[in-house]
Amino acid sequence: MPEKIVLAYSGGLDTSVAIRWLKEERGYDVVALTVDVGMDRSREELQSRAMAAGASRHVWQDAQETFIRHFAFPALLAGARYQGHYTLATALSRPLIAREMVAVARDEGASAVAHGCTGKGNDQVRLDVSVQALAPDLKVVAPLREWEMDRESEIAYAQEHAIPINVTKASPYSIDENLWGRSVETGVLEDPWVEPPTDVYAWTKSPAEAPNDPAYVEIGFDRGLPVSLDGETIDPVALVKRLNTLAGEHGVGRIDSVEDRLVGIKSREIYEAPAGITLLVAHEALESLTLSKEQRRLKARLAEEYAEVVYNGLWFSAHHRDLAAYIQSTQRHVTGTVRIKLHKGSAGAVGRKSPKSLYDFSLATYDKGDAFDRTAAVGFISIWGLPVRVQAQAQTPAENDDDALNP
Ligand code: ARG
């Protein structure tokens, strides 16, 4: 009996060829696994393609809700954006896909798992490391790291072996998408000086062509988690889908950036994340009302750390667990509603309210009803400025010292 291998199957050229290659060149019995994190694919079509390519079985796992609840939303609570831009859609899906690969491998009694990642990207690291963390005994095979085929040879291999592929529909870009966002790379995008052609974008209107009238949406949060739109309670998947459509229609969510891959390469990346960007803006606006200055400061620092952890494939690590516990704890009072204005490519918070708000009108106002004790400000400033005064007197700069910063 041949050994079994579970291959993460997207239905594209790479993984379709990989099915046959694993079977013919490595002698495996191949179980193709598609983890649906919100991609626009037909289950029947993928199943028949996997079987025609040589799989002994195709497993389809609907993981949309798990993905949003347990992967995307925790990153939202953290405010995570890699290098200040990328909302991490692809990166967040990898640990979930790895977990499903391991689960199916156990069910099937497989000795190995496989994926279609190249040897130059981040995704191979995320999948390999996640599998190593969850099931160190499973072997990981990455055919694209092993075979010498380029795209042309893969197409030839597919034709030779009667593997159904859809080359005419093939895009000049490498695209990965799920509910949290769409990632596009390669082709003309590899020149960072070239503006992305319009065909790069699929989820967002060009801001110039977006409606002239803004749209408003009120997003309700319960302990940091988005739970309603315009007052109507809605499940996480439907909420994200609805915001992707609405914000995308207004040109919100386009990201054009050069990022630093884990493997040391700089790469030009285009992302679309209409719901992600809108929710991050709204969530931050609610935190501005409900968290203290110190909580906000530390959270902002940890957001960067959290994004690195996700980007670098360390989801199943103790470090991630500890960071997530802190972030979760900060959300106890992040409950309320934010009104977002979507207009020609921008999503801005224009209203926020919370039953747990720390905003005190009588302290903030410059009008009637001011309760702030201004006379106390003088004493406060005297003590706050004390060390600065002492140092300025004791360490006066030399006469001809033209240091612009004194002392
Ligand atoms: N650079 C992004 C990341 O590392 C996106 C990767 C997109 N993957 C793809 N197969 N197109 O998360």
Tab-separated table of C-alpha atoms and ligand atoms in Angstrom:
chain	number	residue	atom	x	y	z
A	1	MET	CA	0.000	0.000	0.000
A	2	PRO	CA	1.407	3.400	-0.943
A	3	GLU	CA	1.819	5.975	1.834
A	4	LYS	CA	-0.775	8.697	1.998
A	5	ILE	CA	-0.087	12.404	1.657
A	6	VAL	CA	-2.514	15.291	2.199
A	7	LEU	CA	-1.991	18.107	-0.284
A	8	ALA	CA	-3.416	21.595	0.293
A	9	TYR	CA	-5.234	22.049	-2.992
A	10	SER	CA	-6.288	25.394	-4.482
A	11	GLY	CA	-7.293	24.074	-7.902
A	12	GLY	CA	-4.676	26.123	-9.752
A	13	LEU	CA	-1.964	24.928	-12.117
A	14	ASP	CA	0.724	24.377	-9.467
A	15	THR	CA	-1.275	22.205	-7.119
A	16	SER	CA	-3.012	20.316	-9.941
A	17	VAL	CA	0.346	19.337	-11.392
A	18	ALA	CA	1.553	18.588	-7.853
A	19	ILE	CA	-1.133	15.925	-7.417
A	20	ARG	CA	0.147	13.936	-10.358
A	21	TRP	CA	3.787	14.582	-9.532
A	22	LEU	CA	3.387	13.352	-5.950
A	23	LYS	CA	1.690	10.254	-7.247
A	24	GLU	CA	4.029	9.455	-10.146
A	25	GLU	CA	7.378	10.740	-8.958
A	26	ARG	CA	7.048	10.084	-5.249
A	27	GLY	CA	4.618	7.169	-5.197
A	28	TYR	CA	2.089	8.712	-2.821
A	29	ASP	CA	-1.633	8.126	-2.549
A	30	VAL	CA	-2.756	11.773	-2.723
A	31	VAL	CA	-5.655	13.211	-0.732
A	32	ALA	CA	-6.415	16.721	-2.001
A	33	LEU	CA	-7.680	19.107	0.670
A	34	THR	CA	-9.299	22.447	-0.101
A	35	VAL	CA	-9.738	24.717	2.889
A	36	ASP	CA	-12.343	27.306	1.991
A	37	VAL	CA	-11.389	30.587	3.670
A	38	GLY	CA	-13.605	32.573	1.346
A	39	MET	CA	-12.229	32.093	-2.110
A	40	ASP	CA	-14.399	32.339	-5.146
A	41	ARG	CA	-14.254	28.696	-6.302
A	42	SER	CA	-16.738	25.987	-7.050
A	43	ARG	CA	-16.497	22.890	-4.911
A	44	GLU	CA	-17.687	20.576	-7.698
A	45	GLU	CA	-15.211	21.975	-10.202
A	46	LEU	CA	-12.297	21.614	-7.798
A	47	GLN	CA	-13.311	18.113	-6.864
A	48	SER	CA	-13.479	16.903	-10.461
A	49	ARG	CA	-10.201	18.602	-11.307
A	50	ALA	CA	-8.447	17.035	-8.311
A	51	MET	CA	-9.735	13.586	-9.194
A	52	ALA	CA	-8.823	13.975	-12.871
A	53	ALA	CA	-5.323	15.038	-11.826
A	54	GLY	CA	-4.947	11.799	-9.917
A	55	ALA	CA	-6.120	12.352	-6.353
A	56	SER	CA	-7.724	9.385	-4.630
A	57	ARG	CA	-10.025	11.663	-2.674
A	58	HIS	CA	-10.954	15.351	-2.437
A	59	VAL	CA	-11.850	16.872	0.913
A	60	TRP	CA	-13.532	20.282	1.109
A	61	GLN	CA	-13.417	22.099	4.414
A	62	ASP	CA	-15.598	25.163	4.893
A	63	ALA	CA	-13.487	27.218	7.273
A	64	GLN	CA	-14.821	30.700	6.584
A	65	GLU	CA	-16.284	31.307	9.993
A	66	THR	CA	-13.332	29.818	11.841
A	67	PHE	CA	-11.023	31.971	9.770
A	68	ILE	CA	-12.803	35.205	10.603
A	69	ARG	CA	-13.518	34.420	14.257
A	70	HIS	CA	-10.260	32.830	15.300
A	71	PHE	CA	-7.672	34.282	12.928
A	72	ALA	CA	-8.779	37.559	11.305
A	73	PHE	CA	-10.621	39.086	14.262
A	74	PRO	CA	-7.808	38.466	16.765
A	75	ALA	CA	-5.530	40.362	14.367
A	76	LEU	CA	-8.134	43.126	14.198
A	77	LEU	CA	-8.184	43.375	18.003
A	78	ALA	CA	-4.405	43.651	17.893
A	79	GLY	CA	-4.565	46.370	15.226
A	80	ALA	CA	-2.010	44.364	13.245
A	81	ARG	CA	-0.620	45.664	9.960
A	82	TYR	CA	2.758	44.394	8.781
A	83	GLN	CA	5.183	47.270	8.212
A	84	GLY	CA	2.277	49.637	8.708
A	85	HIS	CA	0.448	48.514	5.567
A	86	TYR	CA	-0.435	44.878	4.980
A	87	THR	CA	-3.515	43.638	6.836
A	88	LEU	CA	-2.111	40.082	6.716
A	89	ALA	CA	-4.930	38.256	4.890
A	90	THR	CA	-2.718	35.587	3.333
A	91	ALA	CA	-0.498	35.267	6.386
A	92	LEU	CA	-3.483	34.734	8.707
A	93	SER	CA	-4.940	31.940	6.578
A	94	ARG	CA	-1.794	29.790	6.595
A	95	PRO	CA	-1.867	28.539	10.193
A	96	LEU	CA	-5.529	27.592	9.756
A	97	ILE	CA	-4.793	25.718	6.524
A	98	ALA	CA	-1.880	23.957	8.239
A	99	ARG	CA	-4.117	22.950	11.144
A	100	GLU	CA	-6.681	21.456	8.747
A	101	MET	CA	-3.944	19.650	6.810
A	102	VAL	CA	-2.779	18.043	10.031
A	103	ALA	CA	-6.334	17.111	11.064
A	104	VAL	CA	-7.072	15.442	7.717
A	105	ALA	CA	-3.673	13.726	7.752
A	106	ARG	CA	-4.601	12.208	11.124
A	107	ASP	CA	-8.058	11.163	9.873
A	108	GLU	CA	-6.586	9.565	6.794
A	109	GLY	CA	-3.606	7.988	8.518
A	110	ALA	CA	-1.261	9.937	6.242
A	111	SER	CA	2.466	10.098	6.902
A	112	ALA	CA	3.033	13.389	5.106
A	113	VAL	CA	1.473	16.665	4.011
A	114	ALA	CA	2.242	18.789	0.962
A	115	HIS	CA	1.672	22.326	-0.296
A	116	GLY	CA	2.176	24.292	-3.485
A	117	CYS	CA	4.318	27.120	-2.113
A	118	THR	CA	7.446	28.214	-3.914
A	119	GLY	CA	10.849	28.255	-2.299
A	120	LYS	CA	11.092	32.059	-2.281
A	121	GLY	CA	8.026	33.121	-0.373
A	122	ASN	CA	6.733	33.479	3.153
A	123	ASP	CA	3.941	30.970	2.801
A	124	GLN	CA	6.233	27.926	2.742
A	125	VAL	CA	7.692	29.082	6.060
A	126	ARG	CA	4.273	29.618	7.627
A	127	LEU	CA	2.943	26.231	6.548
A	128	ASP	CA	6.085	24.245	7.335
A	129	VAL	CA	6.568	25.828	10.753
A	130	SER	CA	2.882	25.436	11.657
A	131	VAL	CA	2.914	21.753	10.709
A	132	GLN	CA	6.136	21.265	12.654
A	133	ALA	CA	4.518	22.833	15.710
A	134	LEU	CA	1.342	20.762	15.509
A	135	ALA	CA	2.619	17.446	14.202
A	136	PRO	CA	6.410	17.158	14.262
A	137	ASP	CA	6.191	13.571	13.027
A	138	LEU	CA	4.583	14.508	9.698
A	139	LYS	CA	6.831	14.948	6.715
A	140	VAL	CA	6.278	18.120	4.667
A	141	VAL	CA	6.747	17.909	0.902
A	142	ALA	CA	6.802	21.050	-1.239
A	143	PRO	CA	6.915	19.926	-4.884
A	144	LEU	CA	7.608	23.437	-6.202
A	145	ARG	CA	10.751	23.553	-4.078
A	146	GLU	CA	11.885	20.262	-5.558
A	147	TRP	CA	10.988	20.126	-9.207
A	148	GLU	CA	12.791	22.144	-11.841
A	149	MET	CA	9.706	23.053	-13.861
A	150	ASP	CA	8.889	26.642	-14.757
A	151	ARG	CA	5.364	27.699	-15.678
A	152	GLU	CA	5.717	26.619	-19.308
A	153	SER	CA	6.954	23.165	-18.360
A	154	GLU	CA	4.139	22.797	-15.845
A	155	ILE	CA	1.614	23.516	-18.584
A	156	ALA	CA	3.336	20.995	-20.837
A	157	TYR	CA	3.347	18.430	-18.011
A	158	ALA	CA	-0.358	19.024	-17.436
A	159	GLN	CA	-1.157	18.582	-21.130
A	160	GLU	CA	0.957	15.479	-21.387
A	161	HIS	CA	-0.844	13.911	-18.419
A	162	ALA	CA	-4.319	15.139	-19.408
A	163	ILE	CA	-4.639	17.222	-16.243
A	164	PRO	CA	-7.453	19.714	-16.703
A	165	ILE	CA	-6.220	23.280	-16.241
A	166	ASN	CA	-7.563	26.615	-17.181
A	167	VAL	CA	-4.671	28.406	-18.788
A	168	THR	CA	-6.680	30.869	-20.829
A	169	LYS	CA	-8.328	32.174	-17.702
A	170	ALA	CA	-4.962	32.406	-16.005
A	171	SER	CA	-4.083	35.870	-14.787
A	172	PRO	CA	-0.632	37.389	-15.336
A	173	TYR	CA	-0.470	37.779	-11.549
A	174	SER	CA	-0.053	35.472	-8.610
A	175	ILE	CA	-3.185	35.964	-6.552
A	176	ASP	CA	-4.228	34.701	-3.162
A	177	GLU	CA	-7.578	35.634	-1.719
A	178	ASN	CA	-9.745	35.036	1.288
A	179	LEU	CA	-12.411	36.969	3.174
A	180	TRP	CA	-9.872	39.197	4.903
A	181	GLY	CA	-8.227	40.359	1.689
A	182	ARG	CA	-6.706	39.772	-1.698
A	183	SER	CA	-2.947	39.627	-2.331
A	184	VAL	CA	-1.482	40.198	-5.786
A	185	GLU	CA	2.096	39.930	-6.932
A	186	THR	CA	4.367	39.267	-9.968
A	187	GLY	CA	4.041	40.392	-13.608
A	188	VAL	CA	4.466	44.123	-14.224
A	189	LEU	CA	4.134	44.693	-10.488
A	190	GLU	CA	7.703	43.457	-10.073
A	191	ASP	CA	8.862	46.899	-11.186
A	192	PRO	CA	8.160	49.074	-8.128
A	193	TRP	CA	8.185	52.193	-10.318
A	194	VAL	CA	5.224	50.994	-12.390
A	195	GLU	CA	1.772	52.047	-11.265
A	196	PRO	CA	-0.509	49.014	-10.892
A	197	PRO	CA	-2.638	48.563	-14.036
A	198	THR	CA	-6.377	48.619	-13.443
A	199	ASP	CA	-6.698	44.844	-14.005
A	200	VAL	CA	-4.790	44.243	-10.777
A	201	TYR	CA	-7.815	45.213	-8.747
A	202	ALA	CA	-10.926	43.079	-8.444
A	203	TRP	CA	-12.619	44.032	-5.183
A	204	THR	CA	-12.313	47.802	-5.221
A	205	LYS	CA	-13.442	50.548	-7.531
A	206	SER	CA	-10.901	53.124	-8.478
A	207	PRO	CA	-11.428	56.025	-6.019
A	208	ALA	CA	-11.818	58.335	-9.041
A	209	GLU	CA	-14.744	56.265	-10.278
A	210	ALA	CA	-16.309	55.697	-6.881
A	211	PRO	CA	-19.639	57.426	-6.169
A	212	ASN	CA	-19.491	61.157	-5.557
A	213	ASP	CA	-21.763	60.809	-2.557
A	214	PRO	CA	-20.252	59.226	0.545
A	215	ALA	CA	-21.762	56.206	2.266
A	216	TYR	CA	-22.073	55.941	6.027
A	217	VAL	CA	-22.052	52.740	8.021
A	218	GLU	CA	-22.362	52.273	11.772
A	219	ILE	CA	-20.309	49.398	13.114
A	220	GLY	CA	-21.196	48.016	16.532
A	221	PHE	CA	-18.515	46.345	18.676
A	222	ASP	CA	-18.802	44.103	21.707
A	223	ARG	CA	-15.536	43.759	23.659
A	224	GLY	CA	-13.576	44.582	20.558
A	225	LEU	CA	-15.453	42.275	18.201
A	226	PRO	CA	-17.603	43.698	15.395
A	227	VAL	CA	-21.141	42.441	15.922
A	228	SER	CA	-23.514	44.724	14.050
A	229	LEU	CA	-23.929	46.926	10.988
A	230	ASP	CA	-26.306	49.869	11.119
A	231	GLY	CA	-27.855	48.517	14.293
A	232	GLU	CA	-28.532	45.067	12.913
A	233	THR	CA	-26.789	42.109	14.570
A	234	ILE	CA	-24.937	40.099	11.968
A	235	ASP	CA	-22.633	37.064	11.989
A	236	PRO	CA	-18.910	37.621	11.397
A	237	VAL	CA	-18.724	36.156	7.885
A	238	ALA	CA	-21.743	38.102	6.613
A	239	LEU	CA	-20.435	41.271	8.256
A	240	VAL	CA	-17.055	41.005	6.556
A	241	LYS	CA	-18.633	40.146	3.195
A	242	ARG	CA	-21.009	43.078	3.395
A	243	LEU	CA	-18.217	45.491	4.286
A	244	ASN	CA	-16.015	44.152	1.494
A	245	THR	CA	-18.749	45.002	-0.997
A	246	LEU	CA	-19.712	48.359	0.467
A	247	ALA	CA	-16.233	49.707	1.139
A	248	GLY	CA	-14.910	48.242	-2.126
A	249	GLU	CA	-17.620	50.110	-4.004
A	250	HIS	CA	-16.230	53.339	-2.512
A	251	GLY	CA	-12.652	52.507	-3.485
A	252	VAL	CA	-11.557	51.738	0.065
A	253	GLY	CA	-8.877	49.155	0.834
A	254	ARG	CA	-6.196	49.428	-1.844
A	255	ILE	CA	-2.626	48.990	-0.640
A	256	ASP	CA	0.461	49.341	-2.838
A	257	SER	CA	3.618	48.569	-0.905
A	258	VAL	CA	7.121	47.206	-0.975
A	259	GLU	CA	7.559	44.764	1.868
A	260	ASP	CA	10.354	42.770	3.413
A	261	ARG	CA	9.842	39.044	3.188
A	262	LEU	CA	10.990	36.716	5.904
A	263	VAL	CA	13.395	35.075	3.455
A	264	GLY	CA	15.248	38.355	2.946
A	265	ILE	CA	13.737	39.540	-0.330
A	266	LYS	CA	12.046	42.884	-0.880
A	267	SER	CA	8.895	42.451	-2.907
A	268	ARG	CA	6.234	44.677	-4.400
A	269	GLU	CA	2.777	43.737	-3.201
A	270	ILE	CA	-0.700	44.941	-4.010
A	271	TYR	CA	-3.486	44.231	-1.569
A	272	GLU	CA	-7.192	44.849	-1.413
A	273	ALA	CA	-8.792	44.728	1.997
A	274	PRO	CA	-11.949	46.850	2.031
A	275	ALA	CA	-13.518	45.249	5.099
A	276	GLY	CA	-10.212	44.846	6.898
A	277	ILE	CA	-9.197	48.490	6.528
A	278	THR	CA	-12.663	49.754	7.444
A	279	LEU	CA	-12.816	47.583	10.554
A	280	LEU	CA	-9.299	48.533	11.653
A	281	VAL	CA	-10.188	52.226	11.397
A	282	ALA	CA	-13.442	51.747	13.301
A	283	HIS	CA	-11.888	49.559	15.988
A	284	GLU	CA	-9.108	52.032	16.622
A	285	ALA	CA	-11.625	54.861	16.882
A	286	LEU	CA	-13.527	52.974	19.560
A	287	GLU	CA	-10.320	52.253	21.452
A	288	SER	CA	-9.494	55.953	21.424
A	289	LEU	CA	-12.633	56.434	23.502
A	290	THR	CA	-12.400	53.430	25.802
A	291	LEU	CA	-8.708	52.773	26.499
A	292	SER	CA	-6.386	54.857	28.651
A	293	LYS	CA	-3.388	56.640	27.166
A	294	GLU	CA	-1.045	53.987	28.592
A	295	GLN	CA	-3.110	51.107	27.231
A	296	ARG	CA	-3.191	52.709	23.803
A	297	ARG	CA	0.543	53.328	23.839
A	298	LEU	CA	1.516	49.774	24.717
A	299	LYS	CA	-1.101	48.318	22.375
A	300	ALA	CA	0.262	50.331	19.469
A	301	ARG	CA	3.729	48.937	20.149
A	302	LEU	CA	2.445	45.397	20.461
A	303	ALA	CA	0.464	45.753	17.239
A	304	GLU	CA	3.776	45.840	15.429
A	305	GLU	CA	5.060	42.822	17.330
A	306	TYR	CA	1.840	40.923	16.690
A	307	ALA	CA	2.025	41.655	12.957
A	308	GLU	CA	5.607	40.338	12.876
A	309	VAL	CA	4.556	37.147	14.645
A	310	VAL	CA	1.755	36.528	12.142
A	311	TYR	CA	3.808	37.512	9.122
A	312	ASN	CA	6.749	35.382	10.211
A	313	GLY	CA	4.717	32.204	10.608
A	314	LEU	CA	4.838	31.980	14.400
A	315	TRP	CA	1.100	31.594	15.028
A	316	PHE	CA	1.534	28.365	16.991
A	317	SER	CA	4.115	29.777	19.371
A	318	ALA	CA	4.127	30.612	23.057
A	319	HIS	CA	5.009	34.203	22.156
A	320	HIS	CA	1.827	34.540	20.129
A	321	ARG	CA	-0.251	33.035	22.911
A	322	ASP	CA	1.102	35.540	25.427
A	323	LEU	CA	0.612	38.547	23.157
A	324	ALA	CA	-2.932	37.431	22.324
A	325	ALA	CA	-3.755	37.102	26.022
A	326	TYR	CA	-2.713	40.695	26.685
A	327	ILE	CA	-4.619	41.983	23.672
A	328	GLN	CA	-7.730	40.044	24.629
A	329	SER	CA	-7.572	41.542	28.117
A	330	THR	CA	-7.434	45.108	26.765
A	331	GLN	CA	-10.766	44.604	24.989
A	332	ARG	CA	-12.941	44.261	28.123
A	333	HIS	CA	-14.537	47.675	27.649
A	334	VAL	CA	-14.118	48.188	23.904
A	335	THR	CA	-17.857	48.146	23.387
A	336	GLY	CA	-19.816	50.728	21.433
A	337	THR	CA	-20.527	52.070	17.980
A	338	VAL	CA	-18.451	53.865	15.366
A	339	ARG	CA	-19.851	55.752	12.394
A	340	ILE	CA	-17.632	55.408	9.338
A	341	LYS	CA	-17.736	57.609	6.275
A	342	LEU	CA	-16.682	55.882	3.054
A	343	HIS	CA	-15.781	58.261	0.311
A	344	LYS	CA	-13.573	58.022	-2.769
A	345	GLY	CA	-10.991	55.661	-1.376
A	346	SER	CA	-11.032	56.714	2.238
A	347	ALA	CA	-12.661	55.253	5.324
A	348	GLY	CA	-12.763	57.660	8.226
A	349	ALA	CA	-14.365	57.552	11.642
A	350	VAL	CA	-16.725	60.522	11.923
A	351	GLY	CA	-18.563	59.477	15.087
A	352	ARG	CA	-17.969	57.186	18.052
A	353	LYS	CA	-19.881	56.378	21.237
A	354	SER	CA	-19.611	53.871	24.057
A	355	PRO	CA	-21.350	53.067	27.332
A	356	LYS	CA	-17.800	52.616	28.682
A	357	SER	CA	-16.441	55.846	27.244
A	358	LEU	CA	-13.668	57.662	29.115
A	359	TYR	CA	-14.466	60.862	27.246
A	360	ASP	CA	-15.855	63.398	29.699
A	361	PHE	CA	-17.583	66.348	28.063
A	362	SER	CA	-17.381	68.533	31.149
A	363	LEU	CA	-13.606	68.020	31.270
A	364	ALA	CA	-13.081	68.527	27.538
A	365	THR	CA	-15.317	71.493	26.799
A	366	TYR	CA	-14.125	75.047	26.275
A	367	ASP	CA	-17.732	76.177	26.649
A	368	LYS	CA	-20.113	76.525	29.574
A	369	GLY	CA	-20.085	73.671	32.062
A	370	ASP	CA	-16.317	73.323	32.146
A	371	ALA	CA	-15.396	71.237	35.212
A	372	PHE	CA	-11.647	71.129	34.683
A	373	ASP	CA	-9.709	72.903	37.465
A	374	ARG	CA	-7.389	75.225	35.514
A	375	THR	CA	-5.850	76.676	38.657
A	376	ALA	CA	-4.341	73.223	39.358
A	377	ALA	CA	-2.540	73.358	36.001
A	378	VAL	CA	0.084	75.783	37.340
A	379	GLY	CA	1.171	73.424	40.132
A	380	PHE	CA	1.127	70.480	37.772
A	381	ILE	CA	3.369	72.242	35.272
A	382	SER	CA	5.748	73.357	37.996
A	383	ILE	CA	6.407	69.768	39.033
A	384	TRP	CA	6.288	68.285	35.521
A	385	GLY	CA	8.893	70.793	34.327
A	386	LEU	CA	11.097	70.557	37.421
A	387	PRO	CA	13.732	68.115	36.087
A	388	VAL	CA	13.958	70.019	32.826
A	389	ARG	CA	14.597	73.309	34.679
A	390	VAL	CA	17.196	71.726	36.944
A	391	GLN	CA	19.077	70.208	34.055
A	392	ALA	CA	18.914	73.348	31.934
A	393	GLN	CA	20.541	75.329	34.781
A	394	ALA	CA	23.186	72.790	35.710
A	395	GLN	CA	24.273	71.871	32.188
A	396	THR	CA	24.194	75.136	30.237
A	397	PRO	CA	25.841	74.625	26.824
A	398	ALA	CA	29.137	76.424	26.132
A	399	GLU	CA	28.872	79.867	24.513
A	400	ASN	CA	30.075	78.749	21.075
A	401	ASP	CA	28.253	75.400	21.134
A	402	ASP	CA	25.866	75.751	18.223
A	403	ASP	CA	23.967	72.583	18.991
A	404	ALA	CA	20.426	73.349	17.869
A	405	LEU	CA	19.037	71.382	20.763
A	406	ASN	CA	19.589	72.851	24.216
A	407	PRO	CA	20.911	71.899	26.648
B	1	ARG	N1	3.343	38.875	0.507
B	1	ARG	C1	2.147	38.398	1.129
B	1	ARG	C2	2.477	37.501	2.274
B	1	ARG	O1	3.558	37.031	2.369
B	1	ARG	C3	1.190	37.792	0.158
B	1	ARG	C4	1.569	36.462	-0.409
B	1	ARG	C5	0.621	36.136	-1.493
B	1	ARG	N2	0.706	34.790	-1.918
B	1	ARG	C6	0.459	34.425	-3.173
B	1	ARG	N3	0.503	33.175	-3.443
B	1	ARG	N4	0.174	35.289	-4.108
B	1	ARG	O2	1.644	37.270	3.105
